[in-house]
Structure formats: structure tokens, C-alpha cells
Amino acid sequence: MATFNKLIIGTAVTSFTIFQLLFHVLSSWASTRITPAFNNLNQKRKIEWNSRTVSTFHALVVGAFCVYILLYDEALYQTDFKNMTFFFFFSFTDLFLITYYWKAIGDKFFVIHHLAALYAYYFVLGEGMLAYFGNFRLLAEFSTPFVVLEVLGTLTSKANIINGVLMTIVFFMVRIVVMPVYYADVISVFGTEDFHRVGVAAQSAWIISSVVLDVMNLMWMVKITKGCYKVISLIGQEEVKMRKNGKSD
């Protein structure tokens, strides 16, 4: 237990330091060198960009751990907590940034999302329960990187269109398509000895958090799909206008 506590403390300090450096220093430094468009953003949009950069870094690291554990190392289902520890303290750090920069990146649904995740992952890390389901939920992080380019491009820029379509597809695959598989696994353990062993508190955190997160995922899926459809419709309208102008000339 002492070793486990040291792991949590070490991961907490490391992740908090990394995320703060990324947000306040490295994101802006790298972005000004990678894309000139970053310098044209106002302060509010720069805060949003830096926040999403941190989220993307986190998603890639956690996602890599998650896929490895789920696909290649079944023995770690119930014993490996590194990626979930990283996720837990990222959520805490991100919640702090959302609150501190509320006018720029504040969103009540993000707050609910983070609180629900923290509530559930406390039992994974603090009590050592439900590690498999915790890893499964982290597959959703693969949709995060696609929200970054949205800050830079114009609505109908080629890069933004491609990014928007990919974001819609990946979000659907890792957050919506997996729902039946996830809940089938949940139902399969209902009433078993292991289910009763975790206790009412952990059961409540597990089920309530899962439902809350997936309701929001469905809401966001509808919003993202509408946005993608809007962009594609605008492209079609612009092409029609161009044809008409060409004929007029």
C-alpha cells in the first residue's frame, strides 16, 4: 500500500507540473513556431488553444496506455493504475483551469463531466476497484485531439473541414459505438459475488458516473453531427454560388 501511495503522489506531482508547463509555457512556445495563425488569436482563444493542447497531450498518453492494457496485457486489467492516475490528476488540473479561466473556457457540462469522472476514478485509485471498466472508459480520450484545430481554422477551411469530419467519426466510434459493449460487460457482472463485494458506494459511483458521462456523450454527438452537417452544407452552397457566378461570367 505504501508503494501504491508513493506512485499516486509521484504521478500527481509529475502530472500537475507537466500540465502547468504545457499550458503556461510550452503550448504557446511551440504553437508560434508551428503555425503563424496562433499569433492572430485573441487572448481568450489562446487560452482555449493551450487548454486543448494539454488535453490532446493527455489523451495521447492515456490512450496509448489504455489500448496496450486492454489488448495486450490482460494481467494488468486489475493491477495497472498508471494511466488512470494520470487521468485522475489531469481531470483535477483541468477542472482548476476551467474554474480559473471561466470566462474563456468555462462550461458547466465540462465541470459535470470532470466531477463525474473524478467521483468514479476515486474508487479505482483509492480503493483499487473496477480497474477494467476504468480502462475501458478511457478509450473515449481518443476523440480529444480533433478538437484542437477547430480553434484555428475558418469554418470552411480545408483543414478544418477534414478535422471536423474526422472528429465526428472518431467521437462516434470511441464514445457511442462502444456503449453496447461496455454496458453488456456491466450487465454481465450484475448480481455476481464480485459485484456485491465492491459495495453500494462503488456501485453507485460506477453506474451513476457511467450514465451521466454517456448522456453527455450523446448530447455532444448530436451537437458535433449538426456542426459537421452545417459545414458540409455551407461547402455545397459555396460550390453552387461559384457555378452560378461562372455561368454569369
Short mmCIF file of C-alpha atoms in Angstrom, two decimals:
data_model
loop_
_atom_site.label_atom_id
_atom_site.label_comp_id
_atom_site.label_asym_id
_atom_site.label_seq_id
_atom_site.Cartn_x
_atom_site.Cartn_y
_atom_site.Cartn_z
CA MET A 1 0.00 0.00 0.00
CA ALA A 2 2.90 2.36 0.80
CA THR A 3 4.34 1.75 -2.68
CA PHE A 4 0.92 2.42 -4.22
CA ASN A 5 0.58 5.70 -2.29
CA LYS A 6 4.04 6.76 -3.43
CA LEU A 7 3.00 6.01 -7.02
CA ILE A 8 -0.10 8.19 -6.69
CA ILE A 9 1.80 11.07 -5.07
CA GLY A 10 4.61 10.84 -7.63
CA THR A 11 2.15 10.76 -10.52
CA ALA A 12 0.16 13.64 -9.02
CA VAL A 13 3.19 15.91 -8.69
CA THR A 14 4.59 14.93 -12.10
CA SER A 15 1.32 15.27 -13.99
CA PHE A 16 0.41 18.59 -12.35
CA THR A 17 3.86 20.02 -13.17
CA ILE A 18 3.76 18.76 -16.77
CA PHE A 19 0.27 20.10 -17.40
CA GLN A 20 1.08 23.52 -15.95
CA LEU A 21 4.27 23.79 -18.04
CA LEU A 22 2.36 22.72 -21.16
CA PHE A 23 -0.44 25.19 -20.57
CA HIS A 24 1.55 28.24 -19.50
CA VAL A 25 4.82 27.81 -21.45
CA LEU A 26 5.30 25.00 -23.95
CA SER A 27 1.99 25.21 -25.83
CA SER A 28 2.40 28.89 -26.75
CA TRP A 29 6.12 28.48 -27.49
CA ALA A 30 5.56 25.53 -29.83
CA SER A 31 2.39 26.92 -31.43
CA THR A 32 4.03 30.19 -32.52
CA ARG A 33 6.68 28.16 -34.33
CA ILE A 34 4.34 25.59 -35.87
CA THR A 35 1.51 27.79 -37.09
CA PRO A 36 1.51 31.59 -37.66
CA ALA A 37 -2.28 31.58 -37.13
CA PHE A 38 -1.72 31.20 -33.38
CA ASN A 39 -0.38 34.77 -33.15
CA ASN A 40 -3.61 36.07 -34.68
CA LEU A 41 -5.76 34.63 -31.91
CA ASN A 42 -7.05 36.91 -29.17
CA GLN A 43 -6.20 36.14 -25.54
CA LYS A 44 -9.40 34.19 -24.94
CA ARG A 45 -8.81 31.96 -27.94
CA LYS A 46 -5.15 31.43 -26.94
CA ILE A 47 -6.28 30.20 -23.52
CA GLU A 48 -8.70 27.84 -25.23
CA TRP A 49 -5.99 26.64 -27.63
CA ASN A 50 -3.50 26.00 -24.80
CA SER A 51 -6.15 24.14 -22.81
CA ARG A 52 -6.91 21.89 -25.78
CA THR A 53 -3.21 21.31 -26.40
CA VAL A 54 -2.84 19.99 -22.85
CA SER A 55 -5.95 17.84 -23.34
CA THR A 56 -4.52 16.40 -26.53
CA PHE A 57 -1.21 15.51 -24.92
CA HIS A 58 -3.06 13.86 -22.05
CA ALA A 59 -5.37 11.95 -24.41
CA LEU A 60 -2.49 10.52 -26.44
CA VAL A 61 -0.54 9.36 -23.39
CA VAL A 62 -3.55 7.87 -21.59
CA GLY A 63 -4.96 6.39 -24.81
CA ALA A 64 -1.69 4.59 -25.56
CA PHE A 65 -1.63 3.05 -22.06
CA CYS A 66 -5.30 2.13 -22.34
CA VAL A 67 -5.02 0.32 -25.68
CA TYR A 68 -1.94 -1.59 -24.57
CA ILE A 69 -3.58 -2.78 -21.36
CA LEU A 70 -6.89 -3.72 -22.98
CA LEU A 71 -5.39 -5.51 -25.98
CA TYR A 72 -2.05 -6.94 -24.93
CA ASP A 73 -1.84 -7.43 -21.20
CA GLU A 74 -4.89 -8.93 -19.52
CA ALA A 75 -2.97 -9.36 -16.28
CA LEU A 76 -2.85 -5.58 -15.91
CA TYR A 77 -6.64 -5.15 -16.08
CA GLN A 78 -6.89 -5.22 -12.32
CA THR A 79 -3.42 -4.06 -11.31
CA ASP A 80 -2.17 -1.23 -13.56
CA PHE A 81 -3.29 2.22 -12.47
CA LYS A 82 -0.68 4.48 -14.11
CA ASN A 83 -2.90 5.72 -16.91
CA MET A 84 -5.88 6.17 -14.59
CA THR A 85 -3.76 8.04 -12.04
CA PHE A 86 -2.55 10.28 -14.86
CA PHE A 87 -6.16 10.78 -15.99
CA PHE A 88 -7.41 11.48 -12.44
CA PHE A 89 -4.93 14.26 -11.78
CA PHE A 90 -5.30 15.68 -15.27
CA SER A 91 -9.06 15.97 -14.65
CA PHE A 92 -8.34 17.73 -11.37
CA THR A 93 -5.87 20.12 -13.04
CA ASP A 94 -8.20 20.74 -15.96
CA LEU A 95 -11.07 21.47 -13.58
CA PHE A 96 -8.85 24.01 -11.83
CA LEU A 97 -8.00 25.70 -15.16
CA ILE A 98 -11.66 25.74 -16.25
CA THR A 99 -12.62 27.42 -12.99
CA TYR A 100 -9.73 29.90 -13.03
CA TYR A 101 -10.26 30.86 -16.69
CA TRP A 102 -14.05 30.52 -16.58
CA LYS A 103 -14.73 33.49 -18.90
CA ALA A 104 -12.54 31.93 -21.60
CA ILE A 105 -13.13 28.18 -21.31
CA GLY A 106 -15.83 27.78 -18.66
CA ASP A 107 -18.56 25.26 -19.47
CA LYS A 108 -21.00 23.72 -16.97
CA PHE A 109 -21.10 20.43 -18.88
CA PHE A 110 -17.30 20.14 -18.75
CA VAL A 111 -17.48 20.68 -14.99
CA ILE A 112 -20.15 17.97 -14.62
CA HIS A 113 -18.07 15.67 -16.86
CA HIS A 114 -14.93 16.15 -14.79
CA LEU A 115 -16.71 15.79 -11.44
CA ALA A 116 -18.43 12.58 -12.56
CA ALA A 117 -15.11 11.15 -13.76
CA LEU A 118 -13.30 12.15 -10.55
CA TYR A 119 -16.09 10.62 -8.46
CA ALA A 120 -15.79 7.27 -10.24
CA TYR A 121 -11.99 7.15 -10.51
CA TYR A 122 -11.59 7.80 -6.80
CA PHE A 123 -12.81 4.24 -6.24
CA VAL A 124 -10.47 2.88 -8.91
CA LEU A 125 -7.40 4.56 -7.42
CA GLY A 126 -8.32 4.94 -3.76
CA GLU A 127 -9.96 1.53 -3.32
CA GLY A 128 -8.39 -0.48 -6.16
CA MET A 129 -11.78 -1.40 -7.66
CA LEU A 130 -13.19 -1.65 -11.20
CA ALA A 131 -9.86 -1.17 -12.99
CA TYR A 132 -11.05 -2.95 -16.16
CA PHE A 133 -14.08 -0.69 -16.51
CA GLY A 134 -11.92 2.35 -15.74
CA ASN A 135 -9.57 1.43 -18.58
CA PHE A 136 -12.50 0.80 -20.91
CA ARG A 137 -13.92 4.28 -20.26
CA LEU A 138 -10.61 5.89 -21.15
CA LEU A 139 -10.98 4.80 -24.79
CA ALA A 140 -13.13 7.93 -25.11
CA GLU A 141 -10.00 10.07 -24.81
CA PHE A 142 -9.05 9.27 -28.42
CA SER A 143 -11.65 11.77 -29.64
CA THR A 144 -9.94 14.67 -27.82
CA PRO A 145 -7.08 15.57 -30.26
CA PHE A 146 -9.51 16.51 -33.03
CA VAL A 147 -10.97 19.44 -31.10
CA VAL A 148 -7.71 21.44 -31.27
CA LEU A 149 -7.68 22.53 -34.92
CA GLU A 150 -11.22 23.85 -34.53
CA VAL A 151 -9.82 26.90 -32.71
CA LEU A 152 -7.59 27.98 -35.60
CA GLY A 153 -9.28 27.42 -38.93
CA THR A 154 -12.13 29.27 -40.53
CA LEU A 155 -15.37 27.34 -40.64
CA THR A 156 -14.93 26.19 -44.23
CA SER A 157 -11.13 25.94 -44.43
CA LYS A 158 -9.95 22.62 -45.88
CA ALA A 159 -8.02 21.61 -42.74
CA ASN A 160 -10.96 22.45 -40.50
CA ILE A 161 -13.40 20.52 -42.70
CA ILE A 162 -11.21 17.39 -42.64
CA ASN A 163 -10.68 17.78 -38.90
CA GLY A 164 -14.41 18.19 -38.30
CA VAL A 165 -15.31 15.07 -40.27
CA LEU A 166 -12.60 13.02 -38.53
CA MET A 167 -13.71 14.34 -35.13
CA THR A 168 -17.30 13.28 -35.85
CA ILE A 169 -16.25 9.79 -36.97
CA VAL A 170 -13.78 9.16 -34.13
CA PHE A 171 -16.13 10.58 -31.48
CA PHE A 172 -18.86 8.25 -32.74
CA MET A 173 -16.52 5.23 -32.74
CA VAL A 174 -14.90 5.65 -29.31
CA ARG A 175 -17.80 7.14 -27.35
CA ILE A 176 -21.03 5.92 -28.96
CA VAL A 177 -20.34 2.62 -30.74
CA VAL A 178 -18.64 1.18 -27.66
CA MET A 179 -21.66 1.84 -25.40
CA PRO A 180 -23.44 -1.50 -26.05
CA VAL A 181 -20.18 -3.40 -25.46
CA TYR A 182 -19.48 -1.50 -22.25
CA TYR A 183 -22.97 -1.93 -20.81
CA ALA A 184 -23.05 -5.59 -21.85
CA ASP A 185 -19.93 -6.06 -19.72
CA VAL A 186 -21.57 -4.13 -16.89
CA ILE A 187 -24.73 -6.27 -17.03
CA SER A 188 -22.64 -9.46 -17.13
CA VAL A 189 -21.28 -8.79 -13.62
CA PHE A 190 -24.57 -7.69 -12.03
CA GLY A 191 -25.51 -9.93 -9.11
CA THR A 192 -22.16 -11.72 -9.05
CA GLU A 193 -20.02 -12.10 -5.96
CA ASP A 194 -17.55 -9.52 -7.29
CA PHE A 195 -20.38 -7.04 -7.85
CA HIS A 196 -21.60 -7.32 -4.25
CA ARG A 197 -18.06 -7.23 -2.90
CA VAL A 198 -17.36 -3.67 -4.14
CA GLY A 199 -20.22 -2.27 -2.05
CA VAL A 200 -23.04 0.20 -2.66
CA ALA A 201 -20.83 3.31 -2.74
CA ALA A 202 -18.58 1.97 -5.51
CA GLN A 203 -21.57 0.51 -7.38
CA SER A 204 -23.30 3.90 -7.30
CA ALA A 205 -20.20 5.76 -8.45
CA TRP A 206 -19.67 3.25 -11.25
CA ILE A 207 -23.22 3.21 -12.61
CA ILE A 208 -24.23 6.84 -11.99
CA SER A 209 -21.00 8.25 -13.43
CA SER A 210 -21.22 6.00 -16.48
CA VAL A 211 -24.80 7.07 -17.21
CA VAL A 212 -24.07 10.77 -16.66
CA LEU A 213 -20.99 10.67 -18.90
CA ASP A 214 -22.82 8.78 -21.66
CA VAL A 215 -25.83 11.11 -21.60
CA MET A 216 -23.40 13.98 -22.19
CA ASN A 217 -21.60 11.97 -24.88
CA LEU A 218 -24.91 11.54 -26.71
CA MET A 219 -25.64 15.27 -26.36
CA TRP A 220 -22.19 16.16 -27.71
CA MET A 221 -22.57 13.64 -30.53
CA VAL A 222 -25.76 15.36 -31.67
CA LYS A 223 -24.08 18.77 -31.45
CA ILE A 224 -20.97 17.63 -33.33
CA THR A 225 -23.05 15.93 -36.04
CA LYS A 226 -25.13 19.08 -36.55
CA GLY A 227 -21.95 21.16 -36.79
CA CYS A 228 -20.42 18.77 -39.32
CA TYR A 229 -23.62 18.79 -41.39
CA LYS A 230 -23.68 22.61 -41.27
CA VAL A 231 -20.11 22.87 -42.59
CA ILE A 232 -20.75 20.36 -45.38
CA SER A 233 -23.95 22.25 -46.31
CA LEU A 234 -22.03 25.54 -46.45
CA ILE A 235 -19.48 23.96 -48.77
CA GLY A 236 -22.29 22.80 -51.05
CA GLN A 237 -23.83 26.28 -51.08
CA GLU A 238 -20.48 27.90 -51.91
CA GLU A 239 -19.94 25.46 -54.79
CA VAL A 240 -23.41 26.28 -56.17
CA LYS A 241 -22.67 30.01 -55.95
CA MET A 242 -19.33 29.54 -57.71
CA ARG A 243 -21.03 27.63 -60.55
CA LYS A 244 -23.68 30.32 -60.90
CA ASN A 245 -21.07 33.07 -60.92
CA GLY A 246 -19.09 31.13 -63.51
CA LYS A 247 -22.13 30.87 -65.74
CA SER A 248 -22.90 34.56 -65.27
CA ASP A 249 -19.39 35.49 -66.35
#
